[in-house]
mmCIF file of C-alpha atoms and ligand atoms in Angstrom:
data_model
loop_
_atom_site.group_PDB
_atom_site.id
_atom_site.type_symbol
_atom_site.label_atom_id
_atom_site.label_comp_id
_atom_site.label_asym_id
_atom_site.label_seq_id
_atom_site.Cartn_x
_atom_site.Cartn_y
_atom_site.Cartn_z
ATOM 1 C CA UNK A 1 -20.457 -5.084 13.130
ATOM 2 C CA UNK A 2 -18.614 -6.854 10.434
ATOM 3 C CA UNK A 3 -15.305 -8.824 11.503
ATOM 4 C CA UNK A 4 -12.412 -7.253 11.153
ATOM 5 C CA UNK A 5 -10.840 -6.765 8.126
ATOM 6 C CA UNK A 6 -7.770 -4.364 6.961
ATOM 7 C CA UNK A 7 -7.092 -5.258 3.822
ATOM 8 C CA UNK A 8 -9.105 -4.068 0.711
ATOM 9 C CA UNK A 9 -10.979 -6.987 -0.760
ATOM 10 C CA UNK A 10 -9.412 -7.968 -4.178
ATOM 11 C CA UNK A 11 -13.288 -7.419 -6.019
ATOM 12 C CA UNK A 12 -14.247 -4.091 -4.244
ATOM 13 C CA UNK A 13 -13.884 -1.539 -6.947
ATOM 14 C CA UNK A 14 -11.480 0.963 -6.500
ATOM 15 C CA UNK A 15 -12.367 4.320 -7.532
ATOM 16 C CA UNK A 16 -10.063 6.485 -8.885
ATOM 17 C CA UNK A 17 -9.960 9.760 -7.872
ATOM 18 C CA UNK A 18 -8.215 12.119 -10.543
ATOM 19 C CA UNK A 19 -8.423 15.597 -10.897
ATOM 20 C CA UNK A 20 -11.165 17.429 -11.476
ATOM 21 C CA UNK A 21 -13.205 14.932 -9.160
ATOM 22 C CA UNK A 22 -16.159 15.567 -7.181
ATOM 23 C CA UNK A 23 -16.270 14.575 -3.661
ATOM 24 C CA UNK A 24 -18.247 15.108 -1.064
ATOM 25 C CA UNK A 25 -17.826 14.753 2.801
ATOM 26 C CA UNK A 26 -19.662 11.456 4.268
ATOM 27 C CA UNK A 27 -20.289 14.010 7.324
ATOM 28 C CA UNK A 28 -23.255 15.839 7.094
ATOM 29 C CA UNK A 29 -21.593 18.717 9.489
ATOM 30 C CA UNK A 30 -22.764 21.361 11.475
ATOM 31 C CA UNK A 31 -21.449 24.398 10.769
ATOM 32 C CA UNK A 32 -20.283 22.730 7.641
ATOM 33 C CA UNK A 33 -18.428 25.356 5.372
ATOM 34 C CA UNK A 34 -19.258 23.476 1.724
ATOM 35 C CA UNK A 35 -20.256 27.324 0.981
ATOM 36 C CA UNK A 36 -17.000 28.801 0.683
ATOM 37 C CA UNK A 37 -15.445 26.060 -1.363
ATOM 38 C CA UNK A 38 -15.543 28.630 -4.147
ATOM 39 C CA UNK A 39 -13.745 31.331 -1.990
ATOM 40 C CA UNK A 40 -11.170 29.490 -1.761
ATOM 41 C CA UNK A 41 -10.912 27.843 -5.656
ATOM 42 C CA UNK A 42 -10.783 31.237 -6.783
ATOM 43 C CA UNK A 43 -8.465 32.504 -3.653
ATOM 44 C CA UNK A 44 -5.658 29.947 -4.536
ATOM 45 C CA UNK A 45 -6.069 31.264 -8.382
ATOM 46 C CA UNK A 46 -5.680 34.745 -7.454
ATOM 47 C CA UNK A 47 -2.527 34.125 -5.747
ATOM 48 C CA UNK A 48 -1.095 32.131 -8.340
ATOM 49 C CA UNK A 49 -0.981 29.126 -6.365
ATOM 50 C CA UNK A 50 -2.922 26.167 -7.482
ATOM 51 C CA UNK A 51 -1.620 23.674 -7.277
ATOM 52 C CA UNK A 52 -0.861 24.584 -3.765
ATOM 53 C CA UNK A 53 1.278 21.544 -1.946
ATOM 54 C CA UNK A 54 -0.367 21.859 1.367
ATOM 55 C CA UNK A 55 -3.827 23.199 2.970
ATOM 56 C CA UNK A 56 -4.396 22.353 6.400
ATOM 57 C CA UNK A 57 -7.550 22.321 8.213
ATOM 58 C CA UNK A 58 -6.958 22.009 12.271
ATOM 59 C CA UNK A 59 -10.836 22.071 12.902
ATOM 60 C CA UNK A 60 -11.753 19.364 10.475
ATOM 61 C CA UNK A 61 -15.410 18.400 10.995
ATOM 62 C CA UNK A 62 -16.897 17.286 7.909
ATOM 63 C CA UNK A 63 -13.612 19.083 5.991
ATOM 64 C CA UNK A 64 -15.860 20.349 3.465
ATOM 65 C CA UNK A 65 -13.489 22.552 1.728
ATOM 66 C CA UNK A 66 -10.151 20.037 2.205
ATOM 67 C CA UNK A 67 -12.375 17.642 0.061
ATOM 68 C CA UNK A 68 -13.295 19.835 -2.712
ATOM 69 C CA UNK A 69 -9.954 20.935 -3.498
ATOM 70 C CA UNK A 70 -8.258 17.966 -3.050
ATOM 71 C CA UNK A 71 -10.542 16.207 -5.420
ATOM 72 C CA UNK A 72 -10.750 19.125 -7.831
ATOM 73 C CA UNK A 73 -6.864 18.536 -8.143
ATOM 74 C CA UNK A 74 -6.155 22.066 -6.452
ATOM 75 C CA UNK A 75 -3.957 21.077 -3.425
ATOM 76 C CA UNK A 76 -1.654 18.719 -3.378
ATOM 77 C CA UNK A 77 -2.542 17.265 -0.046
ATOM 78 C CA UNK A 78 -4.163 18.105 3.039
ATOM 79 C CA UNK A 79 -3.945 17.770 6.671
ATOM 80 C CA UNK A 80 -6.810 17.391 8.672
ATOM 81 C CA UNK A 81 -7.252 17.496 12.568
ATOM 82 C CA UNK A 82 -10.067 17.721 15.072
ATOM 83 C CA UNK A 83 -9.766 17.369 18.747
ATOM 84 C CA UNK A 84 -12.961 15.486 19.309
ATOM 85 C CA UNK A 85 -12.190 11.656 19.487
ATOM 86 C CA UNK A 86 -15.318 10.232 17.313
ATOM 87 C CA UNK A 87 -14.629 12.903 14.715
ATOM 88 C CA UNK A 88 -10.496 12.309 14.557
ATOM 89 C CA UNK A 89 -11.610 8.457 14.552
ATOM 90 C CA UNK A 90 -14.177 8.675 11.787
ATOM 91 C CA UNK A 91 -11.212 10.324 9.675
ATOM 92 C CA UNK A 92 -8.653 7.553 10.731
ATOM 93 C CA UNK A 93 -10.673 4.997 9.856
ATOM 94 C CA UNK A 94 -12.140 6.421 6.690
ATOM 95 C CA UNK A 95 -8.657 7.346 5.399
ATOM 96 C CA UNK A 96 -6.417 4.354 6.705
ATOM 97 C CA UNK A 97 -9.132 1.669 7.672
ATOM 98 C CA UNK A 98 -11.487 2.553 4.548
ATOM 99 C CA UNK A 99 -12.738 -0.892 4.466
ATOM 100 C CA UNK A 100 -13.238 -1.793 7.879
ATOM 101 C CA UNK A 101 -15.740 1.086 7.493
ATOM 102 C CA UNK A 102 -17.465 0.077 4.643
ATOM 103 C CA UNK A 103 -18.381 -3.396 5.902
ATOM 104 C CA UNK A 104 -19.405 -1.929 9.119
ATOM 105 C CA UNK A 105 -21.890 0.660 7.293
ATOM 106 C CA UNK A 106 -22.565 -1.760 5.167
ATOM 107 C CA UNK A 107 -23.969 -4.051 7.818
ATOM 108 C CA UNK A 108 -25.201 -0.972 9.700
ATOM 109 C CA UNK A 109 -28.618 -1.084 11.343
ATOM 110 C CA UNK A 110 -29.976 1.623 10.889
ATOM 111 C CA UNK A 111 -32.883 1.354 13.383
ATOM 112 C CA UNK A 112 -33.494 3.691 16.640
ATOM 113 C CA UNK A 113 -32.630 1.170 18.967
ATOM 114 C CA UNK A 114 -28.962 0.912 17.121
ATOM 115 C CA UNK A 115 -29.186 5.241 17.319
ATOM 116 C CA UNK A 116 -29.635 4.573 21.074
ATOM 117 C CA UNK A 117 -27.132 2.032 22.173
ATOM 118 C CA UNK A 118 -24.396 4.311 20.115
ATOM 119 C CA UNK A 119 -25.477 7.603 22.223
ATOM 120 C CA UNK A 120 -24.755 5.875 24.946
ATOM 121 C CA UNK A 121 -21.508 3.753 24.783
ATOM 122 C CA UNK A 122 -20.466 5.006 21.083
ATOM 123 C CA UNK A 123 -17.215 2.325 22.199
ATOM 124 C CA UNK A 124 -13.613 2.450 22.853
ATOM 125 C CA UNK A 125 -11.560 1.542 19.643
ATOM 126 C CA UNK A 126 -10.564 3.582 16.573
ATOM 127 C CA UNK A 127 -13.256 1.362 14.632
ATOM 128 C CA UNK A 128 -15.916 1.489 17.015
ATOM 129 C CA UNK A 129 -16.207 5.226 17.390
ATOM 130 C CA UNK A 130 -15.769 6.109 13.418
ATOM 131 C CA UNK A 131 -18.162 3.627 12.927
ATOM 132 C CA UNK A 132 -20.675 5.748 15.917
ATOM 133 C CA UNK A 133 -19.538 9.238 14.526
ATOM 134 C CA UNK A 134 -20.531 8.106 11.025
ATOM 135 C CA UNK A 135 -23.879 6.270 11.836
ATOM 136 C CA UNK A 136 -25.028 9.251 14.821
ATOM 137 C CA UNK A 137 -24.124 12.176 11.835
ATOM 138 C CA UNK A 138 -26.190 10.598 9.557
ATOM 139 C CA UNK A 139 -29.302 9.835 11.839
ATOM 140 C CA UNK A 140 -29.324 12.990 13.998
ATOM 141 C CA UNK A 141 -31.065 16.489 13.594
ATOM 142 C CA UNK A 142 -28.298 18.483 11.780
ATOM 143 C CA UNK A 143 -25.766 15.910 11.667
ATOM 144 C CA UNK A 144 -25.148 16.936 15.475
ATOM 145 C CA UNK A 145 -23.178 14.283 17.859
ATOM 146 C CA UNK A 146 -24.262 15.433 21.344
ATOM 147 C CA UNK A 147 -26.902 16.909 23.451
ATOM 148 C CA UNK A 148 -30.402 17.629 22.812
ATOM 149 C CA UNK A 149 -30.229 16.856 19.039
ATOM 150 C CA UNK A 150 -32.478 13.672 18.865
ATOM 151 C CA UNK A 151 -32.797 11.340 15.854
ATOM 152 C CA UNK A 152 -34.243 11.957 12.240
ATOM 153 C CA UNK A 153 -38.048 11.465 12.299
ATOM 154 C CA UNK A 154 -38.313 11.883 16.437
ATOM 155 C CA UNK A 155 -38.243 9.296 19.142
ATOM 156 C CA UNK A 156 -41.741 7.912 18.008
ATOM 157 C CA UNK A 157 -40.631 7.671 14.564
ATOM 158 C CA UNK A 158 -43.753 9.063 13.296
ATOM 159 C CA UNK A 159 -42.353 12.025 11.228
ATOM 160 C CA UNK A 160 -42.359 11.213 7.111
ATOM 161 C CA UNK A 161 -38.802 11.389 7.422
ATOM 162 C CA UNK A 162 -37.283 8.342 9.696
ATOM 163 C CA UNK A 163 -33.934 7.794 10.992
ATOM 164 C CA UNK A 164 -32.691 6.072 7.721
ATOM 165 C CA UNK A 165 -33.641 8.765 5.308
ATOM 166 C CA UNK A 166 -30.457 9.996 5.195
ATOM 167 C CA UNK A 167 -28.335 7.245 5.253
ATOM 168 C CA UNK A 168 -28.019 6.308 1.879
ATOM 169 C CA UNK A 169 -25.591 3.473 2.078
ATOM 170 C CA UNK A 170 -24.217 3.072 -1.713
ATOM 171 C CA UNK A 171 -23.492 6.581 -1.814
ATOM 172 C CA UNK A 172 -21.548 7.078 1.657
ATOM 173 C CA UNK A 173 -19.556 3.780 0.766
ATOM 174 C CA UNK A 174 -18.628 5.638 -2.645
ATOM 175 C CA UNK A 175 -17.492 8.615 -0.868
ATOM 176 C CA UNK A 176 -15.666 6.601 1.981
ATOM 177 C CA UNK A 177 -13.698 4.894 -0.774
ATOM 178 C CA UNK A 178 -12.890 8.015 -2.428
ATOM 179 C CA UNK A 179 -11.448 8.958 0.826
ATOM 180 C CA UNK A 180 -9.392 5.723 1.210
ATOM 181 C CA UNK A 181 -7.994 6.118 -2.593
ATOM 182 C CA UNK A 182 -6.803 9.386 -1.933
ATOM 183 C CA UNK A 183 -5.243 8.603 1.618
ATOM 184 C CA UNK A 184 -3.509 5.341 -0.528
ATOM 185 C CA UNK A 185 -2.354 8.132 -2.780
ATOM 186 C CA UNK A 186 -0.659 9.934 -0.349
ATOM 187 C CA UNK A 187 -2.558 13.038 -0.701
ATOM 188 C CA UNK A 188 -3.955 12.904 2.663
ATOM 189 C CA UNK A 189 -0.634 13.947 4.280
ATOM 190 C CA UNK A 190 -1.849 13.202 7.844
ATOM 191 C CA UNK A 191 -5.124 12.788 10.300
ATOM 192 C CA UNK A 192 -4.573 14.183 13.922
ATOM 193 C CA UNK A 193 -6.356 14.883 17.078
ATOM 194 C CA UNK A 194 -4.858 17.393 18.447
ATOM 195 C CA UNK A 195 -5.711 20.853 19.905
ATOM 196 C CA UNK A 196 -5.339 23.777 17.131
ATOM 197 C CA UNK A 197 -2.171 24.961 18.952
ATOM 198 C CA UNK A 198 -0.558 21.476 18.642
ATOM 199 C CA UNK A 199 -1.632 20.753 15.307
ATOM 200 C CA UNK A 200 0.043 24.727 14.041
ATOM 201 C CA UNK A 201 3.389 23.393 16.053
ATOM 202 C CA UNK A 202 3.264 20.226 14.510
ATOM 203 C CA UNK A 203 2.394 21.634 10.924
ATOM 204 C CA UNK A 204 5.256 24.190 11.277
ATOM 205 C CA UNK A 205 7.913 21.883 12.555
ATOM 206 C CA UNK A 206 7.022 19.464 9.986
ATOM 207 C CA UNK A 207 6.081 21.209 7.099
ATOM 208 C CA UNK A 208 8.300 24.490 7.143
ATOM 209 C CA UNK A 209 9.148 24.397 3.396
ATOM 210 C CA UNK A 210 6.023 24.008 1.842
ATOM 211 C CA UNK A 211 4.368 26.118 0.666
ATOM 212 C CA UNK A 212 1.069 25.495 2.894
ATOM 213 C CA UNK A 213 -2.152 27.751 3.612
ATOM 214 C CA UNK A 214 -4.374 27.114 6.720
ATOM 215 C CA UNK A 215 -7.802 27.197 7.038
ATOM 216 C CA UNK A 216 -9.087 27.648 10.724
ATOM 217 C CA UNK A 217 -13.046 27.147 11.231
ATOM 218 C CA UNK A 218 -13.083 27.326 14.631
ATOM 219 C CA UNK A 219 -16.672 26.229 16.536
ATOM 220 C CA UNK A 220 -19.338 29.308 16.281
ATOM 221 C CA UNK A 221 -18.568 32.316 18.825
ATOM 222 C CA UNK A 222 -22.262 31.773 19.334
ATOM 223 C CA UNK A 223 -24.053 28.143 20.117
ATOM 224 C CA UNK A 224 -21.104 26.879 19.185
ATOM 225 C CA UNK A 225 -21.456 24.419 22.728
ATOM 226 C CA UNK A 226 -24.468 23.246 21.107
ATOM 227 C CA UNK A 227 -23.512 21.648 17.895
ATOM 228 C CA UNK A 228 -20.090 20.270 18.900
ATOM 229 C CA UNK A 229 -18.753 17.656 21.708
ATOM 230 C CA UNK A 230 -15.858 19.884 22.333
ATOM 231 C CA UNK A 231 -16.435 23.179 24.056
ATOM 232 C CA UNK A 232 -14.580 26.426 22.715
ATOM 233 C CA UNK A 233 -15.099 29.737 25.287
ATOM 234 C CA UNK A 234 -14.047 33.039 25.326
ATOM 235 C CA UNK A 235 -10.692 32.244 26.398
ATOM 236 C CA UNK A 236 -10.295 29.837 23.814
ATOM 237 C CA UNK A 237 -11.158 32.299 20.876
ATOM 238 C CA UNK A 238 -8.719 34.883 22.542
ATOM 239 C CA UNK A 239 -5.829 32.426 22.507
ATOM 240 C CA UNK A 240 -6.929 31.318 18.650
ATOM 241 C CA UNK A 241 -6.586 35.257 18.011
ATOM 242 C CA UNK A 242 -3.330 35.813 19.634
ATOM 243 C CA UNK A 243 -2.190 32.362 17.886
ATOM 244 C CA UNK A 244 -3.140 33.417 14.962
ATOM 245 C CA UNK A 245 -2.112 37.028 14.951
ATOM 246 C CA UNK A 246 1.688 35.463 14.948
ATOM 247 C CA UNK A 247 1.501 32.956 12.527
ATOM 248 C CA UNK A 248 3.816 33.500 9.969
ATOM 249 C CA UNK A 249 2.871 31.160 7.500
ATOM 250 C CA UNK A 250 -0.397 31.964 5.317
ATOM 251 C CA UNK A 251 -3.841 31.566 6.855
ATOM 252 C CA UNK A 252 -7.686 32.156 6.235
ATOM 253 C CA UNK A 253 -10.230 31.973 9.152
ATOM 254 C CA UNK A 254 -13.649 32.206 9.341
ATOM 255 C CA UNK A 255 -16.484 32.774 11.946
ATOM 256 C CA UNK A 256 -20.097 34.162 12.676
ATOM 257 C CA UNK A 257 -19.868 37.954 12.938
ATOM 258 C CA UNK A 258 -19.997 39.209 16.079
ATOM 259 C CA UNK A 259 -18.116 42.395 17.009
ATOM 260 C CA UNK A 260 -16.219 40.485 19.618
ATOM 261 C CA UNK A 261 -14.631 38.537 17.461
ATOM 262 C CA UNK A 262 -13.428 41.983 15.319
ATOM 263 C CA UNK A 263 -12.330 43.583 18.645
ATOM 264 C CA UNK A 264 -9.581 40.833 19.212
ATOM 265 C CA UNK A 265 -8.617 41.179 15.499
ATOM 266 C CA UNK A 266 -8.676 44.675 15.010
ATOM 267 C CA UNK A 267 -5.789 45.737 16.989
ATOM 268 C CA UNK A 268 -3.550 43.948 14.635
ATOM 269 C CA UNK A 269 -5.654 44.489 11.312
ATOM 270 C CA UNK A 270 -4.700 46.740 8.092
ATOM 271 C CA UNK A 271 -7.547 47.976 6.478
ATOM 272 C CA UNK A 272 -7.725 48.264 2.703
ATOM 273 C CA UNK A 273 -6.280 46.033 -0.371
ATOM 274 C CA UNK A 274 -2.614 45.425 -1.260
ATOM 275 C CA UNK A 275 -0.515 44.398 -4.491
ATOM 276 C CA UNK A 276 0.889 41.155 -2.923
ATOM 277 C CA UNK A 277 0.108 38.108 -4.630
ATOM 278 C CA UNK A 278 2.320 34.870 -4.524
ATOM 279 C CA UNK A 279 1.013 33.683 -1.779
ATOM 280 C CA UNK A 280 3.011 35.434 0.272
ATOM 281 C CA UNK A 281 1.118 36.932 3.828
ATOM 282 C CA UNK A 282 1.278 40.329 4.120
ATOM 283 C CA UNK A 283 2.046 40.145 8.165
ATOM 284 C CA UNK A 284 -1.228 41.457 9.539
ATOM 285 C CA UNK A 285 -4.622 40.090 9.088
ATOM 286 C CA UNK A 286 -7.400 41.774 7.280
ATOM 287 C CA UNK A 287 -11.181 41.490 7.701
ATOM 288 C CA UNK A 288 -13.480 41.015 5.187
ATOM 289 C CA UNK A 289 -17.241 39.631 5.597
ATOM 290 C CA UNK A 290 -19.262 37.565 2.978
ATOM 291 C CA UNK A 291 -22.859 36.388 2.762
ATOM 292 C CA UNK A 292 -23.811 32.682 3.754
ATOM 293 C CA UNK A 293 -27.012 31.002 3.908
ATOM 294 C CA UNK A 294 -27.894 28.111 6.677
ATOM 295 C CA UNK A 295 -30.164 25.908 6.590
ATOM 296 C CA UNK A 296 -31.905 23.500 9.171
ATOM 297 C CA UNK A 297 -35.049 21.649 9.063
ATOM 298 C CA UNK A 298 -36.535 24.984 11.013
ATOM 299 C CA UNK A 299 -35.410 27.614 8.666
ATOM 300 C CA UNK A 300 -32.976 29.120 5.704
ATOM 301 C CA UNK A 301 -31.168 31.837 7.602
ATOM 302 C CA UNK A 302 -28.510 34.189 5.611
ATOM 303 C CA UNK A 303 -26.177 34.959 7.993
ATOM 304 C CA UNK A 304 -23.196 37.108 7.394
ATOM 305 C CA UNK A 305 -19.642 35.028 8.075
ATOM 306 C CA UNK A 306 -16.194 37.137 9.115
ATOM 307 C CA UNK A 307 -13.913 36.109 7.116
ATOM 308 C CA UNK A 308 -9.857 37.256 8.363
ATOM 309 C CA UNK A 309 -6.757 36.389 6.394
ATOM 310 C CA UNK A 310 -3.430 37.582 6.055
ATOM 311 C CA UNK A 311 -3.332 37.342 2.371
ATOM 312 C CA UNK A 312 -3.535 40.477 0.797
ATOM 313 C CA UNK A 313 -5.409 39.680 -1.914
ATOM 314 C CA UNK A 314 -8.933 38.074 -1.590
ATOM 315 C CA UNK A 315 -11.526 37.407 -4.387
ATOM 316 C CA UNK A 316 -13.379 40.421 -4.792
ATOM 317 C CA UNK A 317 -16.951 38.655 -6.215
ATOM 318 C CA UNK A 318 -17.075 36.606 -2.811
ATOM 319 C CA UNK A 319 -16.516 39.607 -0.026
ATOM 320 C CA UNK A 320 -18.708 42.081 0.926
ATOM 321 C CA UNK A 321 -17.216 45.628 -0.334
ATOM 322 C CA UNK A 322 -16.040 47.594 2.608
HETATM 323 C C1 LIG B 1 -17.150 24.742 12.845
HETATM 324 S S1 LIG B 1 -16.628 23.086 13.054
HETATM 325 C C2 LIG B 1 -15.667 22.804 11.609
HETATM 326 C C3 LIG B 1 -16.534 22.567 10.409
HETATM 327 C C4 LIG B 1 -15.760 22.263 9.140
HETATM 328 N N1 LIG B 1 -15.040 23.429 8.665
HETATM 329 C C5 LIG B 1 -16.668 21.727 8.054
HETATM 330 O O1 LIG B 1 -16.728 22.299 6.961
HETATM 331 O O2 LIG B 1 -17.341 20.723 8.296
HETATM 332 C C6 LIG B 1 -15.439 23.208 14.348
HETATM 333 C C7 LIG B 1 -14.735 21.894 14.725
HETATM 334 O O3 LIG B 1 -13.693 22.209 15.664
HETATM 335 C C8 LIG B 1 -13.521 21.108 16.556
HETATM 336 N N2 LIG B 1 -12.803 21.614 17.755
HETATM 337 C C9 LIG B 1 -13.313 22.192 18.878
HETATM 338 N N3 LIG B 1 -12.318 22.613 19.692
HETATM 339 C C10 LIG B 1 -11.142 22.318 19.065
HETATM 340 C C11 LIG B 1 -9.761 22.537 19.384
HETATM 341 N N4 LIG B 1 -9.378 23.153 20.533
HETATM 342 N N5 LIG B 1 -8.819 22.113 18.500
HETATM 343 C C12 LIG B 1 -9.183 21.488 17.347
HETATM 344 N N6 LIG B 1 -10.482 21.236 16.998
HETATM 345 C C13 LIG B 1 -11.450 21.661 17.834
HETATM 346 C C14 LIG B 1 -14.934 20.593 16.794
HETATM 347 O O4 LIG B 1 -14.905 19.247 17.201
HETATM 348 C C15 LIG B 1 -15.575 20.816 15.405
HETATM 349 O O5 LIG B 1 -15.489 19.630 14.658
#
């Protein structure tokens, strides 16, 4: 690892980041939601709100959808949260310590034993575990942090693909220092590891007079103990549903469909469209489902994705018609 190093050296080039930008996550995520980026361009036009001051995403992973609109110049700023500690650190570091995490991808080695050592002990500070979150996303099946999910090209390396082909180095650094620019900016309001409930409380004491829309991605009803280091059970999607169902303040959520889910929606759901616009949430959450595709180095599975708001109105072209 590099030494440490805070402050941006004076010849690094500093990439602006103006609207209408293109940026990508570093995090190749599981469960990543890149897909639905234009459901949401098109749902901040149809309520008349783009700019919007504040979207918050309170299971960040590889914020996917933050990054597009913040770069596209849609939302103001963002706030993003995860309760897992390498994923929270990976966002610290790349927003606040954006150079520190350059020089230590820069000097990364990107070699199985390195892919080893990190499983094991991925290290105690804010540096050392952005800097394992970042290099273990990059080298592992799926981007996934945990578990069985070995690294690119196998443990005898003897796949075409090895364990560096996706760690392109220039380009993560690019995208890392997009991230910084926009944290310098201001526009990345906050990075938090907190539980969803804390990060809503936190969000609502904090940010009461903005004008704000959540986006919840909670982990997958189903396998989601697979892909990610923190578990989410039953209980936890019934408390997410009852948190949810009382939130005030506008929100969008979406999961795999699975009729449980709908059962601990439906109670509270209006069926049908509405005349609201503005912004404004109608009180009671609607369900709508859209088409997604996945994609792993097995298979391209569609896979249809439940998509719950309390907005009334949602963009037609990217919803299923009910
Ligand atoms: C489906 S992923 C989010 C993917 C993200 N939308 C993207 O596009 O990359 C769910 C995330 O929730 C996080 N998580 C799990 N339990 C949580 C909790 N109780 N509070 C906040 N985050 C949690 C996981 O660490 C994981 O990163």
């Amino acid at each position: 690892m590099a030494i440490d190093d805070q402050t941006r050296p004076v010849d690094a080039p500093r990439p602006r980041v103006g609207r209408n930008a293109e940026l990508r996550s570093p995090l190749r995520y599981p469960g990543g939601k890149r897909q639905l980026v234009p459901f949401f361009v098109d749902l901040l036009k149809l309520n008349g709100k783009s700019p919007l001051d504040l979207f918050i995403e309170p299971f960040a992973g590889g914020a996917a959808v933050s990054l597009h609109l913040l770069a596209a110049g849609l939302v103001e700023r963002v706030v993003l949260a995860d309760l897992d500690p390498l994923v929270y650190a990976f966002w610290h570091q790349a927003c606040f310590r954006t150079e520190q995490l350059v020089a230590d991808i820069a000097a990364a080695d990107v070699t199985l034993a390195e892919w080893h050592k990190l499983r094991a002990a991925p290290g105690k500070t804010l540096r050392e575990k952005a800097y394992a979150c970042l290099f273990l996303n990059r080298t592992s099946y799926s981007g996934i942090l945990q578990g069985r999910a070995g690294p690119i090209g196998g443990q005898k390396q003897q796949s075409k693909y090895k364990i560096d082909c996706r760690f392109y180095k220039d380009e993560i650094i690019h995208r890392l220092r997009q991230l910084g620019e926009l944290a310098a900016d201001g526009r990345i309001a906050a990075v938090r590891r907190t539980d969803v409930r804390a990060t809503v409380r936190w969000v609502e004491e904090t940010y009461s007079q903005t004008q704000r829309l959540y986006y919840f991605d909670p982990p997958f009803w189903e396998k989601g103990e697979r892909l990610y280091r923190k578990a989410f059970g039953h209980a936890d999607h019934k408390r997410l549903a009852k948190l949810l169902i009382g939130l005030q303040a506008p929100w969008a959520l979406s999961y795999d469909y699975h009729e449980e889910i709908v059962d601990l929606y439906r109670a509270s759901v209006q069926a049908g469209g509405g005349g609201h616009s503005d912004l404004v949430p109608v009180g009671k959450p609607r369900l709508h489902t859209a088409d997604l595709l996945y994609c792993n180095r097995h298979e391209k599975r569609g896979a249809t994705e439940l998509i719950i708001t309390n907005l009334a109105d949602v963009p037609s072209e990217h919803v299923n018609a009910t």
